[in-house]
Amino acid sequence: MSQKIYVTGIGLISAIGDNVEQTLDSLTRGKTGIGELELIDTIHKTRIKVGEVKHTNEELIKRVGLPADTKITRTSLLGMIAAKEAMMWAGIKDTNDFRTGIVSATSVGGMAITENNFNDYLNVEKTGDFLDYILTHDCGDSTEVMAKYLHIKDYVSTISTACSSSANSIMLGARLIKNNMVDRVVVGGSDSLSKFTINGFMTLMILDKEQCKPFDKDRKGLNLGEGAGFIVLESERAAAGKEILCELTGYGNSNDAYHQTASSPTGDGAFLAMEKALRLSGLKPKDIDYINAHGTGTEVNDLSEGTAIHRIFGDAVPMISSTKAFTGHTLGACGGIEAVLSVLAIKYNLVFPSLNFTNQMNELKFRPSTVLETEHPINHVLSNSFGFGGNSSALIFSRH
Amino acid sequence: MEALIEQLKQEIIAQLNLDGLKTEDINPDTPLFGDGLGLDSIDALELIVLLDKNYGLKILNPADGKKIFQSVRSMAEFISENKK
Amino acid sequence: MENTTKITAACVIENGKVYVNSKLDFAAEGSATSLDFLKAAYTHYQLNYPKFYKMDSLCKLAMVASELLMRTNRINEKYASEAIALIIANGASSLEIDTEHQVSIADEANFFPSPAVFVYTLPNILIGEIAIRNKIKGENTFFIFDTFDEDFIHSYTDSLMNNDKAKCVIAGWVDFYEDKYRAFLYTVERTNEGEAHTTTNINKLIDNKLNFERN
């Protein structure tokens, strides 16, 4: 008898809100978070649109209640805020009553600070407490900092597999519970914007200068975003007596085996990930009520993902949308943020609109939902996250 | 134009590490991507770097790249039209 | 002994020599550089995969070793693409190409980072290249160790096989840095034939002392 995996807490911060409540408000009112870049000083400032969290690091430090001179990265701060909200939601006050773990994902870690301090680090003449930041560069540091803040000691791990990172941290968390290694685990991811990411995506020429248009025939690329999203997974024993938000019933990860960065036009990796997740959940494709797509708005992703969706669902594609046009593509955090949105979709029977969509792609038969759907029961949500290198993941959340 | 095409072929072979390929193996009119030379999206970015490095020509919109990188000849035409 | 894990084939590349199943298969000791040797092996074995030339040295090495392994026991014909796993490690990560990339961006006046170089600045890309070439879609993981940790790789491999996460595992070591290189890759399958999958036999195979002829 397989252990059930319950979702008992959710928390997030992104360009569309500092917490679950604000996020839900933006989503239901169709209010995007994508706009001008304000907090990073880069030559590309006027060339791109981003989903930025409009609080300085100083403000975020104050919000988490740390001393003003704390040497901490934006990735850690965003993660702390989202993970704390998720734990509060789950009513976890004591982390000693059950074995508690954290698996956090990130793609940039402390890069946003390293890139500003780099030349000073190399200059042996320069000394000062800025050198403390060196230790914050590593991706794992953000998880360690979060674990300390949340008093989590039993299992601490970091995952970095590009844009599928936090979907994979959710998978790992579920497997830890199933293998009786922890009783509950805080899972998700956090990523801050950085020049490193902006320059990298500029070089790849896959950024839309305007608002991104997922699944549109005339899509021009993605908008980068930042934020963090976490959920709390608990075993049946740990969750006893709590409000169960939903269950994580399926997950799958696969290897597209096509190209170093691009997804295959046939969507093999995406297909396999969705197929594995469905098989694990015991559900049929027709049971899925809503697909929260990866839908980045790049030419390659949306074609590859859309093709794979047709391979799984045939012509009977359920309601589908990409929320990237709200939040931007938050890279290592997107799987966590979209997991929270999937849980909200089930809790409130919502399908969030795919913003900026006008023209259907010739290659696909479906159109994403473009208005907020409130009239349909949403019992099973499929959430996709696909990363560079063909690392493809799919999660299925189901009503309890 | 023919001299430029020949030079471009050598530069493409060097930039894209197409070892084992000789300039006479590349027909100036066959497509560089897809069925032709079988180049991929990373190679396209390399060609953009090549135009910048060797000819000082910047391509900011990848959609323009599609037209310019149709063949070695179209690349040569773009260079001779735009080179200062 | 059916239903136990066996080492079914191996390829070792070091010091200008290629060994397949512990037997010397190709030597080009006269090669001026390690890269020349790898290109000579590519030509000798007629790999016929033009993408080889675009790869960094680490991936070229992985390509030759994995290709010979595939030719020897044809696992990609025997198993579904999702049933083959790749568990590979090395010591120098991708430092060879990292250094090359760093040199290309060190001079601000001559700043032309190459996307084709950049994509190789992660060691696990070699697993990706093997997967792309052979359409392998099973579990894949890359580790970095000071030296090959046969206990760890052995238990990881057996765990995948015993939990039905893979029917065949390609495991081993692929390392290339500052003109020095070493690769050994081997396949583990559940079969009657082959040598028992034990750390002792893995070590024998690395020293080319494993006798594949007996069966």
XYZ file of C-alpha atoms in Angstrom:
699
model
C 0.000 0.000 0.000
C 1.600 3.147 -1.145
C 1.984 6.081 1.219
C -0.210 9.045 0.283
C 1.475 12.417 -0.036
C -0.586 15.282 1.356
C -0.095 18.956 0.601
C -0.799 20.902 3.792
C 0.882 24.241 3.183
C 1.620 26.698 0.375
C 3.648 29.883 0.177
C 5.061 32.070 -2.546
C 6.428 35.442 -3.518
C 6.756 36.709 -7.070
C 6.122 39.740 -9.242
C 2.372 39.300 -8.713
C 2.342 39.212 -4.934
C 4.226 38.868 -1.675
C 2.065 35.989 -0.460
C -0.727 33.603 -1.453
C -3.491 36.151 -0.878
C -1.972 38.885 -3.052
C -1.069 36.344 -5.738
C -4.616 35.024 -5.920
C -5.897 38.592 -6.167
C -3.588 39.380 -9.121
C -4.435 36.095 -10.862
C -8.189 36.542 -10.555
C -8.011 40.156 -11.720
C -5.701 39.308 -14.625
C -3.022 41.682 -13.365
C 0.435 40.863 -14.748
C 3.655 41.433 -12.813
C 5.756 41.890 -15.933
C 7.182 45.348 -16.510
C 10.289 47.483 -16.345
C 13.431 46.203 -14.632
C 14.160 48.521 -11.696
C 16.440 46.921 -9.133
C 19.327 45.641 -11.261
C 21.747 47.988 -12.956
C 22.336 46.507 -16.403
C 22.867 47.861 -19.909
C 19.921 45.718 -20.999
C 17.532 47.556 -18.664
C 15.504 49.187 -21.417
C 15.690 46.204 -23.789
C 13.746 43.709 -21.705
C 10.632 43.270 -19.578
C 10.812 41.216 -16.406
C 8.713 39.901 -13.545
C 10.540 41.543 -10.663
C 9.739 41.429 -6.933
C 9.595 45.149 -6.190
C 11.368 45.080 -2.834
C 15.054 45.800 -2.255
C 17.192 43.290 -0.365
C 17.166 45.702 2.593
C 13.377 45.602 2.673
C 13.345 41.811 2.420
C 15.899 41.488 5.258
C 13.664 43.660 7.419
C 10.637 41.573 6.517
C 12.232 38.304 7.648
C 13.400 40.043 10.834
C 17.161 39.746 10.435
C 19.707 42.415 11.442
C 20.154 45.021 8.695
C 23.812 44.128 8.076
C 23.167 40.383 7.525
C 25.164 38.997 4.601
C 22.483 37.093 2.764
C 21.441 36.575 -0.861
C 18.186 37.598 -2.483
C 17.631 33.944 -3.429
C 17.736 32.998 0.282
C 15.477 35.887 1.295
C 12.781 35.092 -1.264
C 12.984 31.411 -0.303
C 12.701 32.160 3.425
C 9.566 34.254 2.892
C 7.794 31.675 0.730
C 8.832 28.625 2.776
C 7.840 30.340 6.040
C 4.390 31.120 4.656
C 3.995 27.480 3.579
C 4.945 26.246 7.055
C 2.585 28.690 8.745
C -0.200 27.543 6.442
C 0.524 23.955 7.477
C 0.419 25.006 11.111
C 3.924 23.737 11.818
C 5.208 25.375 14.972
C 7.577 22.681 16.132
C 9.954 20.866 13.788
C 10.898 18.301 16.443
C 7.543 16.507 16.632
C 8.095 14.868 13.230
C 11.173 14.257 11.100
C 11.161 17.356 8.926
C 13.204 18.030 5.794
C 13.680 20.750 3.198
C 14.554 20.322 -0.477
C 15.047 23.633 -2.221
C 15.875 24.320 -5.835
C 17.728 27.197 -7.427
C 19.561 27.887 -10.655
C 21.549 31.025 -9.721
C 22.109 30.674 -5.971
C 24.146 33.696 -4.863
C 25.149 34.818 -8.359
C 23.386 38.203 -8.075
C 25.862 39.247 -5.390
C 28.926 37.455 -6.733
C 28.658 39.234 -10.084
C 28.815 42.609 -8.333
C 31.639 41.665 -5.974
C 33.660 39.505 -8.340
C 36.446 41.950 -9.171
C 36.764 42.916 -5.522
C 37.061 39.238 -4.567
C 40.000 38.883 -6.940
C 41.706 42.007 -5.600
C 43.852 40.852 -2.667
C 44.347 44.456 -1.521
C 40.620 44.797 -0.839
C 39.439 43.538 2.490
C 36.265 44.036 4.433
C 33.170 42.232 5.525
C 31.942 42.018 1.909
C 34.181 38.933 1.751
C 31.584 37.100 3.870
C 29.417 36.980 0.749
C 31.810 34.495 -0.890
C 30.255 31.743 1.205
C 26.778 32.664 -0.023
C 27.563 31.978 -3.691
C 27.008 28.241 -3.694
C 23.501 27.058 -4.622
C 23.392 24.949 -1.459
C 23.942 27.986 0.754
C 20.426 29.288 0.116
C 18.927 26.005 1.340
C 21.202 25.911 4.407
C 20.152 29.449 5.311
C 16.473 28.595 4.891
C 16.833 25.401 6.920
C 18.419 27.323 9.783
C 15.731 30.002 9.672
C 12.970 27.370 9.691
C 14.707 25.110 12.278
C 14.772 22.170 9.859
C 17.509 19.651 10.604
C 16.510 16.153 9.546
C 17.118 16.391 5.803
C 18.517 19.333 3.831
C 19.220 19.136 0.103
C 19.483 21.376 -2.966
C 18.539 20.628 -6.552
C 19.719 22.516 -9.614
C 18.475 21.166 -12.943
C 17.699 24.457 -14.705
C 14.002 25.188 -15.198
C 12.745 21.825 -13.908
C 14.629 22.282 -10.594
C 11.793 22.861 -8.192
C 9.473 20.302 -9.792
C 12.307 17.865 -9.118
C 12.651 19.036 -5.510
C 8.932 18.297 -5.054
C 9.479 14.828 -6.544
C 12.431 14.152 -4.265
C 10.406 15.293 -1.255
C 7.594 12.875 -2.091
C 10.067 10.041 -2.476
C 11.671 10.858 0.889
C 8.285 10.455 2.568
C 7.448 7.273 0.639
C 10.790 5.772 1.655
C 10.153 6.676 5.300
C 13.165 8.988 5.520
C 11.125 11.997 6.677
C 7.530 12.536 7.796
C 7.159 15.920 6.200
C 9.201 18.050 3.881
C 9.179 21.642 2.675
C 9.772 21.552 -1.082
C 10.026 24.106 -3.874
C 12.547 26.597 -5.105
C 13.839 30.135 -5.214
C 15.656 32.223 -7.794
C 16.524 35.908 -7.944
C 17.097 37.884 -11.105
C 20.761 38.492 -11.919
C 22.830 39.994 -14.709
C 24.235 36.514 -15.263
C 20.807 35.158 -16.189
C 19.790 38.224 -18.173
C 23.023 38.158 -20.212
C 22.775 34.425 -20.758
C 19.231 34.586 -22.094
C 20.081 37.690 -24.168
C 22.863 35.655 -25.806
C 20.449 32.839 -26.538
C 18.143 35.458 -28.100
C 15.016 34.003 -26.563
C 13.769 37.040 -24.614
C 10.640 38.848 -25.763
C 11.164 42.625 -25.591
C 7.464 43.002 -24.785
C 5.071 40.882 -22.685
C 5.513 37.197 -23.513
C 2.734 35.406 -25.398
C 2.735 31.707 -24.478
C 1.284 29.384 -27.157
C 0.642 32.296 -29.533
C 1.521 31.870 -33.195
C 3.533 35.114 -33.000
C 5.316 34.390 -29.711
C 8.779 35.961 -29.552
C 10.329 34.486 -26.437
C 10.108 34.565 -22.672
C 10.238 37.209 -19.931
C 12.538 36.412 -17.029
C 11.108 36.598 -13.541
C 12.117 36.027 -9.936
C 10.501 34.641 -6.855
C 10.049 31.557 -4.719
C 7.329 28.981 -4.241
C 7.140 26.229 -1.630
C 4.645 23.613 -0.561
C 4.616 21.404 2.529
C 4.269 17.673 1.878
C 3.283 15.441 4.782
C 2.726 11.743 5.363
C -0.726 10.593 6.435
C 0.532 10.342 10.009
C 2.047 13.827 10.135
C -0.958 15.396 8.434
C -3.514 13.800 10.750
C -6.163 16.301 11.852
C -4.978 19.016 9.455
C -6.693 20.653 6.521
C -5.467 18.722 3.480
C -5.182 21.138 0.557
C -4.744 18.321 -1.958
C -2.650 15.253 -2.704
C 0.415 14.916 -4.845
C -0.664 11.829 -6.768
C 1.789 11.711 -9.640
C 5.215 12.813 -10.729
C 7.637 11.927 -13.479
C 11.037 13.041 -14.693
C 12.650 12.136 -17.974
C 15.447 12.840 -20.375
C 14.586 14.318 -23.766
C 17.947 13.125 -25.225
C 17.777 15.593 -28.087
C 19.984 18.685 -27.720
C 22.075 20.525 -25.104
C 19.581 23.370 -24.798
C 16.635 22.970 -27.176
C 13.657 20.664 -26.594
C 12.877 18.102 -29.282
C 10.191 19.159 -31.774
C 8.421 15.875 -31.011
C 8.396 16.600 -27.269
C 9.738 13.157 -26.293
C 10.967 14.239 -22.859
C 7.769 16.094 -22.042
C 5.692 13.142 -23.258
C 7.589 10.627 -21.119
C 7.407 12.841 -18.015
C 3.630 13.299 -18.337
C 3.152 9.602 -19.111
C 5.129 8.568 -16.014
C 3.215 11.006 -13.801
C -0.128 9.708 -15.094
C 0.914 6.093 -14.607
C 1.987 6.736 -11.001
C -1.255 8.550 -10.212
C -3.377 5.807 -11.767
C -5.299 8.502 -13.633
C -6.315 8.558 -17.281
C -5.613 11.606 -19.454
C -9.354 12.388 -19.447
C -9.259 12.725 -15.639
C -7.043 15.826 -15.858
C -9.134 19.004 -15.553
C -6.435 21.624 -16.002
C -2.872 21.724 -17.319
C -0.641 24.434 -15.879
C 1.782 24.363 -18.788
C 5.480 25.177 -18.742
C 4.520 27.538 -21.614
C 7.507 29.882 -21.588
C 6.570 31.678 -24.791
C 9.673 30.594 -26.706
C 9.256 29.232 -30.194
C 10.810 25.902 -29.262
C 9.231 25.169 -25.859
C 5.638 25.852 -26.759
C 5.823 23.764 -29.922
C 7.578 20.880 -28.164
C 5.274 20.955 -25.127
C 2.126 21.403 -27.224
C 3.093 18.470 -29.446
C 3.710 16.268 -26.410
C 0.352 17.302 -24.922
C -1.414 16.201 -28.109
C 0.467 12.896 -27.966
C -0.881 12.293 -24.436
C -4.364 13.795 -24.739
C -5.112 13.426 -28.451
C -7.593 16.085 -29.517
C -9.278 16.079 -26.099
C -6.891 18.526 -24.456
C -8.196 19.734 -21.073
C -8.291 23.417 -20.146
C -4.731 24.659 -20.293
C -2.891 27.876 -19.548
C 0.576 29.191 -18.869
C 0.937 31.570 -15.928
C 4.381 32.727 -17.138
C 2.786 35.885 -18.581
C 1.862 36.826 -14.976
C 5.087 35.954 -13.159
C 7.692 35.760 -15.873
C 9.825 32.639 -16.124
C 11.279 32.245 -12.649
C 13.642 29.437 -13.763
C 14.601 27.321 -10.719
C 11.540 28.567 -8.829
C 8.850 28.093 -11.466
C 7.961 24.505 -10.544
C 7.420 25.577 -6.915
C 5.424 28.679 -7.787
C 3.271 26.765 -10.269
C 2.748 23.957 -7.748
C 1.216 26.568 -5.426
C -0.948 27.844 -8.286
C -2.042 24.274 -9.077
C -3.087 23.766 -5.456
C -5.044 27.043 -5.604
C -6.710 25.913 -8.832
C -8.031 22.838 -6.996
C -8.907 24.634 -3.761
C -10.954 27.334 -5.486
C -11.941 25.504 -8.743
C -10.106 28.007 -10.930
C -8.334 27.985 -14.256
C -6.049 30.988 -14.559
C -5.943 32.823 -17.876
C -3.075 32.651 -20.337
C -2.429 36.366 -20.864
C -1.493 37.980 -24.199
C -2.751 35.082 -26.315
C -4.337 36.080 -29.632
C -3.557 33.712 -32.495
C -3.551 29.955 -32.370
C -0.404 28.111 -33.442
C -0.777 26.290 -36.774
C 0.872 23.159 -35.415
C -1.501 22.743 -32.462
C -5.220 22.120 -32.161
C -5.786 23.648 -28.728
C -6.136 27.222 -27.540
C -5.165 28.104 -23.986
C -7.846 29.532 -21.663
C -7.689 33.289 -21.893
C -10.209 34.208 -19.229
C -10.518 33.184 -15.588
C -12.610 30.015 -15.510
C -14.618 29.624 -12.306
C -17.472 27.359 -13.310
C -15.718 24.000 -13.642
C -14.807 21.540 -10.910
C -11.023 21.201 -10.897
C -10.059 17.887 -9.313
C -6.793 16.969 -11.013
C -4.130 19.412 -12.212
C -1.077 18.543 -14.284
C 1.856 20.949 -13.882
C 4.766 20.799 -16.331
C 8.345 22.068 -15.933
C 11.024 21.516 -18.543
C 14.702 22.403 -18.244
C 17.685 22.923 -20.529
C 19.510 19.715 -21.232
C 16.203 17.938 -21.817
C 15.425 17.534 -18.107
C 11.634 17.265 -18.185
C 9.274 16.927 -15.216
C 5.542 16.691 -14.642
C 3.547 16.752 -11.384
C -0.095 15.835 -10.746
C -2.070 17.339 -7.871
C -5.458 15.851 -6.968
C -8.375 16.863 -4.791
C -8.382 15.031 -1.448
C 31.720 38.118 -53.977
C 33.260 34.717 -54.828
C 36.361 35.553 -52.784
C 34.193 36.548 -49.845
C 32.232 33.301 -50.147
C 35.443 31.284 -50.083
C 36.710 33.202 -47.069
C 33.377 32.754 -45.285
C 33.449 29.013 -45.854
C 36.854 28.810 -44.161
C 35.648 30.951 -41.289
C 32.507 28.867 -40.818
C 34.506 25.647 -40.756
C 36.863 27.144 -38.153
C 34.200 28.808 -36.003
C 31.879 25.801 -35.920
C 34.646 23.201 -35.591
C 33.479 21.405 -38.709
C 36.704 19.386 -38.839
C 36.965 17.030 -41.735
C 34.881 19.323 -43.936
C 36.603 21.094 -46.847
C 35.480 24.354 -48.391
C 34.596 22.568 -51.631
C 32.188 20.364 -49.638
C 30.035 23.402 -48.928
C 27.802 24.517 -51.780
C 27.274 28.268 -51.356
C 23.568 27.878 -52.169
C 22.531 24.879 -50.049
C 20.764 25.600 -46.754
C 23.069 25.871 -43.750
C 20.387 24.604 -41.355
C 18.065 21.648 -41.470
C 18.864 19.219 -44.247
C 21.831 21.146 -45.660
C 24.866 21.326 -43.380
C 22.724 20.166 -40.467
C 23.611 23.073 -38.192
C 21.609 23.682 -35.010
C 20.503 26.628 -32.881
C 23.820 26.855 -31.025
C 25.589 27.050 -34.400
C 23.287 29.912 -35.336
C 24.504 31.810 -32.295
C 28.096 31.006 -33.295
C 27.458 32.508 -36.732
C 26.167 35.664 -35.053
C 29.417 35.808 -33.052
C 31.380 35.262 -36.285
C 29.712 38.210 -38.032
C 30.377 40.414 -35.010
C 33.981 39.318 -34.492
C 35.178 39.211 -38.091
C 32.995 41.852 -39.741
C 31.760 44.081 -36.894
C 28.161 43.332 -37.854
C 25.655 42.923 -35.055
C 22.403 40.990 -35.378
C 20.050 41.862 -32.554
C 16.942 40.092 -33.757
C 17.250 36.306 -34.247
C 14.438 36.478 -36.815
C 16.801 38.481 -39.071
C 19.329 35.686 -38.626
C 16.989 33.231 -40.325
C 17.165 35.159 -43.593
C 20.858 35.987 -43.392
C 21.927 32.448 -42.541
C 19.962 30.755 -45.308
C 23.148 29.934 -47.175
C 26.778 30.986 -47.419
C 25.785 33.219 -50.343
C 23.087 35.023 -48.373
C 25.605 35.595 -45.585
C 28.108 37.014 -48.069
C 25.448 39.291 -49.548
C 24.522 40.559 -46.099
C 28.168 41.278 -45.327
C 28.894 43.151 -48.544
C 25.697 45.207 -48.187
C 26.289 46.189 -44.592
C 30.040 46.276 -44.081
C 31.285 49.779 -43.379
C 23.260 -17.627 -11.909
C 20.423 -15.761 -13.447
C 18.922 -12.682 -11.865
C 22.209 -11.380 -10.563
C 23.899 -8.304 -11.964
C 26.846 -8.873 -14.268
C 29.462 -6.744 -15.962
C 28.856 -7.576 -19.594
C 31.296 -5.387 -21.522
C 33.938 -2.775 -20.921
C 35.958 -0.172 -22.759
C 39.083 1.426 -21.335
C 40.945 4.317 -22.977
C 44.272 5.507 -21.614
C 47.829 6.310 -22.735
C 47.056 6.267 -26.429
C 45.411 2.850 -26.254
C 41.869 1.584 -26.526
C 40.927 -1.668 -24.801
C 37.656 -3.419 -25.455
C 36.752 -6.229 -23.054
C 40.281 -6.114 -21.628
C 41.902 -6.658 -25.029
C 43.950 -4.031 -26.825
C 41.837 -2.888 -29.746
C 43.551 0.225 -31.083
C 46.755 2.116 -30.363
C 47.973 5.450 -31.625
C 50.750 6.148 -29.189
C 52.504 8.432 -31.606
C 49.769 11.062 -31.434
C 51.165 14.501 -30.645
C 48.308 15.468 -28.358
C 45.461 13.747 -26.602
C 43.092 15.475 -28.985
C 44.990 14.050 -31.985
C 44.668 10.607 -30.447
C 40.914 10.985 -30.014
C 40.523 12.154 -33.605
C 42.629 9.201 -34.761
C 40.353 6.844 -32.822
C 37.296 8.531 -34.356
C 38.674 7.951 -37.844
C 39.871 4.421 -37.093
C 36.501 3.320 -35.743
C 34.551 5.241 -38.409
C 32.224 6.777 -35.872
C 30.568 8.786 -38.635
C 29.047 11.401 -36.324
C 30.132 14.865 -37.523
C 28.923 16.424 -34.267
C 31.959 14.739 -32.690
C 34.179 17.516 -34.023
C 32.117 20.203 -32.315
C 32.392 18.580 -28.911
C 34.942 19.450 -26.275
C 37.697 16.919 -25.550
C 35.875 15.454 -22.551
C 32.813 14.622 -24.660
C 34.974 13.343 -27.534
C 36.538 10.895 -25.096
C 33.104 9.867 -23.786
C 31.838 9.471 -27.345
C 34.592 7.039 -28.392
C 34.326 4.968 -25.198
C 30.525 4.758 -25.219
C 30.390 4.005 -28.932
C 32.708 1.025 -28.570
C 30.701 -0.232 -25.615
C 27.496 0.017 -27.660
C 29.048 -1.818 -30.586
C 30.300 -4.588 -28.337
C 27.062 -5.642 -26.716
C 24.360 -3.720 -28.615
C 22.453 -2.793 -25.484
C 20.543 -0.079 -27.293
C 18.986 -2.788 -29.445
C 18.194 -5.029 -26.468
C 16.543 -2.532 -24.123
C 13.931 0.200 -24.334
C 15.469 3.647 -24.335
C 14.020 4.400 -20.871
C 15.498 1.206 -19.412
C 19.148 2.209 -19.872
C 20.732 4.373 -17.164
C 23.973 6.363 -17.231
C 25.990 6.685 -14.003
C 29.327 8.322 -14.721
C 31.900 10.226 -12.672
C 35.162 12.079 -13.067
C 37.692 14.125 -11.144
C 38.372 17.250 -13.185
C 34.755 18.114 -13.932
C 34.693 20.264 -17.101
C 37.783 22.310 -16.126
C 39.427 21.775 -19.513
C 36.713 23.635 -21.416
C 35.972 25.984 -18.489
C 39.524 27.289 -18.851
C 39.093 27.717 -22.593
C 35.877 29.662 -22.022
C 37.542 31.842 -19.380
C 40.362 32.716 -21.795
C 37.814 33.792 -24.414
C 36.178 36.257 -22.028
C 39.276 37.481 -20.141
C 40.112 40.284 -22.575
C 37.488 43.020 -22.488
C 38.678 44.479 -25.795
C 38.364 41.127 -27.533
C 35.277 39.768 -25.861
C 33.625 37.046 -27.922
C 32.347 34.246 -25.716
C 31.444 31.249 -27.849
C 28.002 29.711 -27.226
C 29.281 26.409 -28.621
C 32.091 26.375 -26.042
C 29.826 27.586 -23.262
C 27.369 24.692 -23.600
C 30.158 22.284 -22.670
C 31.071 24.011 -19.411
C 29.236 21.410 -17.335
C 30.611 17.880 -16.913
C 27.225 16.149 -17.146
C 26.924 17.333 -20.743
C 28.981 14.228 -21.597
C 26.120 12.098 -20.296
C 23.797 14.237 -22.401
C 25.890 13.659 -25.523
C 25.915 9.886 -24.986
C 22.143 10.000 -24.409
C 21.513 12.120 -27.515
C 23.685 9.921 -29.742
C 22.108 6.652 -28.548
C 18.600 7.912 -27.685
C 19.008 6.793 -24.078
C 16.257 8.166 -21.866
C 16.716 6.387 -18.550
C 18.021 7.738 -15.261
C 21.279 9.652 -15.615
C 23.552 11.083 -12.975
C 27.045 12.524 -13.003
C 29.336 12.596 -9.958
C 32.605 14.346 -9.205
C 35.072 12.484 -6.975
C 38.774 12.867 -6.175
C 39.244 9.341 -7.476
C 36.861 6.689 -8.769
C 34.691 5.488 -5.895
C 33.899 1.920 -6.909
C 31.888 1.223 -3.738
C 29.575 4.152 -4.374
C 29.088 3.555 -8.098
C 28.619 -0.167 -7.478
C 25.884 0.332 -4.887
C 24.198 3.086 -6.933
C 24.136 0.799 -9.962
C 22.779 -2.199 -8.045
C 20.161 -0.034 -6.392
C 18.858 1.096 -9.792
C 18.807 -2.483 -11.078
C 17.248 -3.968 -7.945
C 14.499 -1.366 -7.792
C 13.642 -1.891 -11.440
C 14.659 1.687 -12.298
C 16.941 0.338 -15.023
C 17.502 -2.906 -16.896
C 20.985 -1.912 -17.973
C 23.437 0.618 -16.528
C 26.366 2.242 -18.283
C 28.754 3.175 -15.497
C 32.323 4.379 -15.165
C 34.728 7.277 -15.346
C 35.533 9.826 -18.085
C 38.176 12.422 -17.252
C 40.132 14.879 -19.396
C 42.301 17.736 -18.140
C 45.504 19.404 -19.333
C 46.162 16.834 -22.029
C 45.785 13.929 -19.586
C 42.846 11.615 -19.954
C 41.377 8.369 -18.810
C 38.085 6.698 -19.537
C 36.570 3.417 -18.564
C 32.958 2.587 -19.157
C 31.237 -0.718 -18.562
C 27.753 -2.105 -18.862
C 25.889 -3.889 -16.093
C 22.995 -6.162 -17.000
C 20.965 -8.914 -15.412
C 22.043 -11.994 -17.336
C 23.662 -15.415 -17.142
C 26.764 -14.322 -18.947
C 29.501 -11.966 -17.873
C 31.471 -11.356 -14.710
C 29.745 -10.803 -11.390
C 29.115 -7.119 -10.719
C 31.403 -6.704 -7.714
C 33.831 -3.958 -6.714
C 36.684 -6.443 -7.073
C 35.717 -7.112 -10.678
C 35.236 -3.406 -11.378
C 38.800 -2.829 -10.200
C 40.069 -5.715 -12.313
C 38.367 -4.260 -15.332
C 39.975 -0.859 -14.763
C 43.360 -2.602 -14.781
C 42.305 -4.588 -17.861
C 42.575 -7.856 -15.999
C 38.964 -8.902 -16.174
C 38.629 -12.016 -18.287
C 35.633 -11.674 -20.581
C 36.726 -14.682 -22.611
C 35.768 -17.318 -20.094
C 32.088 -17.224 -20.966
